Short mmCIF file of C-alpha atoms in Angstrom, two decimals:
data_model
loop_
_atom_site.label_atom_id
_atom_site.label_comp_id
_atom_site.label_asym_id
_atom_site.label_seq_id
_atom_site.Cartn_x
_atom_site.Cartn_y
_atom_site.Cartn_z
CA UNK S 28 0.00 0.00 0.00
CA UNK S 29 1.55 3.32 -1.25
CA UNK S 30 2.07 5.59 1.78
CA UNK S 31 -0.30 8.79 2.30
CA UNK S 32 1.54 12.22 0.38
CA UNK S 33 1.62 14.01 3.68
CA UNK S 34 1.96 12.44 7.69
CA UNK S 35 -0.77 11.48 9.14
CA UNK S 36 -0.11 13.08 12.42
CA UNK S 37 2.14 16.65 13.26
CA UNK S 38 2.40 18.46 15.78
CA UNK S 39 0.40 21.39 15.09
CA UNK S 40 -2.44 19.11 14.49
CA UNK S 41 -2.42 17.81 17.78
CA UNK S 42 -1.80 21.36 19.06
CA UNK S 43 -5.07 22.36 16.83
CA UNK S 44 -6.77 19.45 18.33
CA UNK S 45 -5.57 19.93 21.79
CA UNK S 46 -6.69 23.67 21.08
CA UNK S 47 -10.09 22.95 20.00
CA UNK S 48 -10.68 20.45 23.45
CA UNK S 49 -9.56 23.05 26.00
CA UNK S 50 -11.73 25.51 24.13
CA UNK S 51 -14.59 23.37 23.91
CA UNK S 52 -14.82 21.74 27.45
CA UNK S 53 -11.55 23.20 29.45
CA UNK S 54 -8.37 21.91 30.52
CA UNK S 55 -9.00 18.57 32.05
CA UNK S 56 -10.48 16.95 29.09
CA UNK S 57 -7.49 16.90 27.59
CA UNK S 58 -5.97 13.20 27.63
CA UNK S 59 -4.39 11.13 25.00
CA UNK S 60 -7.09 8.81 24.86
CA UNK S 61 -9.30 12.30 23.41
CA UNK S 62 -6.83 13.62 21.45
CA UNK S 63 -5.57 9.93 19.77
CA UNK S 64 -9.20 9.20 19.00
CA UNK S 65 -10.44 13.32 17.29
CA UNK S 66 -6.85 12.83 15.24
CA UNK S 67 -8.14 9.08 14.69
CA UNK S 68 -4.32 7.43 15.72
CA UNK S 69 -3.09 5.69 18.14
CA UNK S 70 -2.59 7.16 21.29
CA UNK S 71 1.17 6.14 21.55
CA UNK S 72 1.83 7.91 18.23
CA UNK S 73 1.49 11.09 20.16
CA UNK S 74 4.40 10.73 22.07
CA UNK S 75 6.20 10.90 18.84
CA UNK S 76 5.68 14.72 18.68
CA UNK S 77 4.79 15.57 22.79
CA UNK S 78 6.50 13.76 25.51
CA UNK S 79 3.65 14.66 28.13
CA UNK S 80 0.23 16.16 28.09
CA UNK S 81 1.52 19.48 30.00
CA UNK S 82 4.22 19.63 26.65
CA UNK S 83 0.81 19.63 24.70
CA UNK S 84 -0.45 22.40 26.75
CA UNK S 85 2.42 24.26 26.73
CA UNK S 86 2.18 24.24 22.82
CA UNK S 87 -1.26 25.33 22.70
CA UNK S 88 -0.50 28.17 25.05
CA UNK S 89 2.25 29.35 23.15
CA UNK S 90 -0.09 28.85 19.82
CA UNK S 91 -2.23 31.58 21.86
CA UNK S 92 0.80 33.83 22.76
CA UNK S 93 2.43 33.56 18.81
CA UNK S 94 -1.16 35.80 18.10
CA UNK S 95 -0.57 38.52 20.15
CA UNK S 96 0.77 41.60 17.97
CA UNK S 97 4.12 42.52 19.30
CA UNK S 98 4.72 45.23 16.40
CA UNK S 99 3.94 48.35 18.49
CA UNK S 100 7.49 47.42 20.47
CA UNK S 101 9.89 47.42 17.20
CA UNK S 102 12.33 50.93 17.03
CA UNK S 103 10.57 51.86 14.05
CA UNK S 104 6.72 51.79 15.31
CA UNK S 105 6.55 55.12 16.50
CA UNK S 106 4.49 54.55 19.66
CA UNK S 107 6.16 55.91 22.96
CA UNK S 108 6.27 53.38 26.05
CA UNK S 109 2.51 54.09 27.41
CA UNK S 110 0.96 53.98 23.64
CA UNK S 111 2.98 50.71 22.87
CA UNK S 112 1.59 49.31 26.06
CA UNK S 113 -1.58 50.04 25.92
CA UNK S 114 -1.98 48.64 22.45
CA UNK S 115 -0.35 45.71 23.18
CA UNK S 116 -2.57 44.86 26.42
CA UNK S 117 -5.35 44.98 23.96
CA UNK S 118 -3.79 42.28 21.35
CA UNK S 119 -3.14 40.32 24.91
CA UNK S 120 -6.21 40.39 25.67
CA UNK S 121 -8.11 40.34 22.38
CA UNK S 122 -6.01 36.93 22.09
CA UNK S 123 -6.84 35.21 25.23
CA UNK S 124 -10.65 36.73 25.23
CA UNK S 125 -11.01 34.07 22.39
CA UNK S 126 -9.23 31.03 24.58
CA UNK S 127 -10.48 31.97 28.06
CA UNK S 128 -9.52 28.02 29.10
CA UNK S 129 -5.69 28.30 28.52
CA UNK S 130 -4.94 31.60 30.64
CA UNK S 131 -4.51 28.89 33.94
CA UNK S 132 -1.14 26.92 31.76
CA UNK S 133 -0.25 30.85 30.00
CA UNK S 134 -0.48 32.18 34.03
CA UNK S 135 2.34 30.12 35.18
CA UNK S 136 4.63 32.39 33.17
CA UNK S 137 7.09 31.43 29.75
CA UNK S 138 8.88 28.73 30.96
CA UNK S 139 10.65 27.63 27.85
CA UNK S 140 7.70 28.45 25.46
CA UNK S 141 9.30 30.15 22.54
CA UNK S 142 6.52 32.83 21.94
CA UNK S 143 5.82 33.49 25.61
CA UNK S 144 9.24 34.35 25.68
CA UNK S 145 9.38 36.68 23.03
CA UNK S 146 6.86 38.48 24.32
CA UNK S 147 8.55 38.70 27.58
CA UNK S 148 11.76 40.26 25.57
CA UNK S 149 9.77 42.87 23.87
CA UNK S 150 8.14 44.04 26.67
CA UNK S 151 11.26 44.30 28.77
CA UNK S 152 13.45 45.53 25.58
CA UNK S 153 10.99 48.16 24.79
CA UNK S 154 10.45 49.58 28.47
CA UNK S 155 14.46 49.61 28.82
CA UNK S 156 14.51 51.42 26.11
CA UNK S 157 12.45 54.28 26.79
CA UNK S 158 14.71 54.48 30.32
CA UNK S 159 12.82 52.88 32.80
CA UNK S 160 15.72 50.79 35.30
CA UNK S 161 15.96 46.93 34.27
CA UNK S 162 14.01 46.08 37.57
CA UNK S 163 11.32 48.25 37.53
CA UNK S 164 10.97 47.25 33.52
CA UNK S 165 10.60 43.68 34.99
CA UNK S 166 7.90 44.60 37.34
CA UNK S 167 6.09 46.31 34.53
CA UNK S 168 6.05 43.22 32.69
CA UNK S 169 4.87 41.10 35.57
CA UNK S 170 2.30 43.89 36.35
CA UNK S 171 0.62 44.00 33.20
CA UNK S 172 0.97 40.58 32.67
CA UNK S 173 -1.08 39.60 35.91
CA UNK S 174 -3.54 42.69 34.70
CA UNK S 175 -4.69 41.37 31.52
CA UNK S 176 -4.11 37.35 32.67
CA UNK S 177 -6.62 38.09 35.57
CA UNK S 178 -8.85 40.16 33.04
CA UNK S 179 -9.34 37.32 31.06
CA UNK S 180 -9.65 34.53 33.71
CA UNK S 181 -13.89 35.42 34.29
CA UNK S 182 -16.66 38.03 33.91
CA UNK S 183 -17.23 40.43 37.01
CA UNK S 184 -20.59 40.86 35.70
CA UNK S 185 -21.16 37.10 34.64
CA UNK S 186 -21.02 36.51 38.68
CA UNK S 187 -24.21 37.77 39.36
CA UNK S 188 -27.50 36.15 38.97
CA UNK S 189 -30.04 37.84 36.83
CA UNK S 190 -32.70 37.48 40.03
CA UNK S 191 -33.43 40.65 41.80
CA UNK S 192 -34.62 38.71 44.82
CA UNK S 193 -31.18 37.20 45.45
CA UNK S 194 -30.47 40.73 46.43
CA UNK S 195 -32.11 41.88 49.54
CA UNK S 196 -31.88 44.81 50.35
CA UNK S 197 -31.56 44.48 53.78
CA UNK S 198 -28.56 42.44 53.56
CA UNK S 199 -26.89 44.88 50.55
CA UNK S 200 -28.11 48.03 50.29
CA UNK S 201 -25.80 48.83 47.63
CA UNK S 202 -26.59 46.19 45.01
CA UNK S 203 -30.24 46.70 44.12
CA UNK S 204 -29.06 46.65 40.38
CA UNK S 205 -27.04 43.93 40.67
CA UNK S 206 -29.06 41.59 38.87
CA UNK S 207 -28.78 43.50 35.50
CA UNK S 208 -25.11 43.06 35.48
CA UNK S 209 -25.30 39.80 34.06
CA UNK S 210 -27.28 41.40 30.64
CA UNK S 211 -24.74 43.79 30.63
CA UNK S 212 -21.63 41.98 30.59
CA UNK S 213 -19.33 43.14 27.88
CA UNK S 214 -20.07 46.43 28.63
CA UNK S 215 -19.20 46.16 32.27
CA UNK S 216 -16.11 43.36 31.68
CA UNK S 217 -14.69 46.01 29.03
CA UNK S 218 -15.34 48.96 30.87
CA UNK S 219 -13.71 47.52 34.08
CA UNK S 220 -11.00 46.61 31.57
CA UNK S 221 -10.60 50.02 30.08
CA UNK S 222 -10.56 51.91 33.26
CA UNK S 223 -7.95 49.46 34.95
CA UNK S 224 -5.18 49.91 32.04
CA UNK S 225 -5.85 53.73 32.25
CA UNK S 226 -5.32 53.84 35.65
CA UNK S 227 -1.80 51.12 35.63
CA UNK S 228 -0.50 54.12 32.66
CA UNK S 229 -1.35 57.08 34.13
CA UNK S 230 0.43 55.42 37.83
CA UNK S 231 3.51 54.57 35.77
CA UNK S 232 3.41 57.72 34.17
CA UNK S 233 4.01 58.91 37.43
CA UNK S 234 6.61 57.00 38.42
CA UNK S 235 8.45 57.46 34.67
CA UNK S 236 8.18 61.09 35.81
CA UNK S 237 10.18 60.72 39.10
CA UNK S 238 13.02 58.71 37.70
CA UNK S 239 16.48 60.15 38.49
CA UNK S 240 17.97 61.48 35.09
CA UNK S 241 21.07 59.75 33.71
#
């Protein structure tokens, strides 16, 4: 029997297929047994591309971090620190607003995951650049990086019930709207989103102000 033109298994099909499981139903249903039988292989044959199901992960999250737009960073953008991170928290988010199940592998940082670490270089090359010290550049990074991760965890406004009885008034006083939040959701999420990055820029813009010169 002639062999089939291309292989029947790569690794950015199991990544695709991994990707499309954690989407669909979350982390845990990930398994070789899942992925061997939506590729229709063996499940042995995976460990031909993935040693481990956390390598698999780790590929998928990096799948999610190689689509976040790192362009505003590059010497020739134009963008000045604050305008180059705010546009880039955006693609961040945009990016992981589509894969809300991954943020828990992307939230345990790079590791060795080739586009996590890029990112982590561009953010840290462009904020050296515009003068901020090496380790307060690292704590940016780290700060926005916890910012969007945690934006894009859950809805604020998806964790109410749309039941106005569940909020007495006698026990809160303050949340007799409460129950419209969950109608409202993108509007709140993003708004809550919007006014959080404003503030983190303005309070670094602040502290860029204060820096010694050199």
């Amino acid at each position: 029997m002639a062999r089939p033109r291309k292989p029947l298994l790569s690794r950015d099909r199991i990544v695709d297929a991994a990707g499309a499981l954690v989407d669909a139903e979350g982390l845990e249903a990930v398994s070789t047994r899942r992925l061997a039988a939506a590729l229709g292989v063996s499940g042995p044959s995976l460990y031909n591309h993935f040693r481990t199901k956390d390598a698999i992960l780790d590929a998928v999250a990096d799948a999610v971090s190689a689509r976040v737009d790192l362009s505003m960073f590059e010497p020739g953008a134009g963008r000045d620190w604050q305008t180059a991170l705010r546009d880039w928290a955006h693609s961040y988010r945009d990016a992981l607003s589509d894969h809300p199940n991954i943020v828990p592998v992307l939230a345990r940082g790079p590791g060795r995951r080739p586009a996590g670490l890029r990112l982590a270089d561009a953010v840290f090359g462009a904020m050296t650049a515009a003068g901020w010290p090496p380790a307060q550049a690292t704590r940016i990074g780290a700060l926005m990086r916890y910012f969007i991760l945690g934006s894009a965890v859950g809805s604020f406004a998806r964790g109410f019930v749309d039941d106005e009885a569940a909020y007495d008034p006698l026990d809160y006083p303050h949340l007799g709207q409460a129950h419209l939040l969950a109608e409202r959701q993108r509007e709140v999420d993003e708004g809550a989103f919007e006014t959080g990055l404003a503030a983190l820029l303005d309070g670094l813009a602040l502290q860029y102000e204060a820096l010694p010169e050199t």
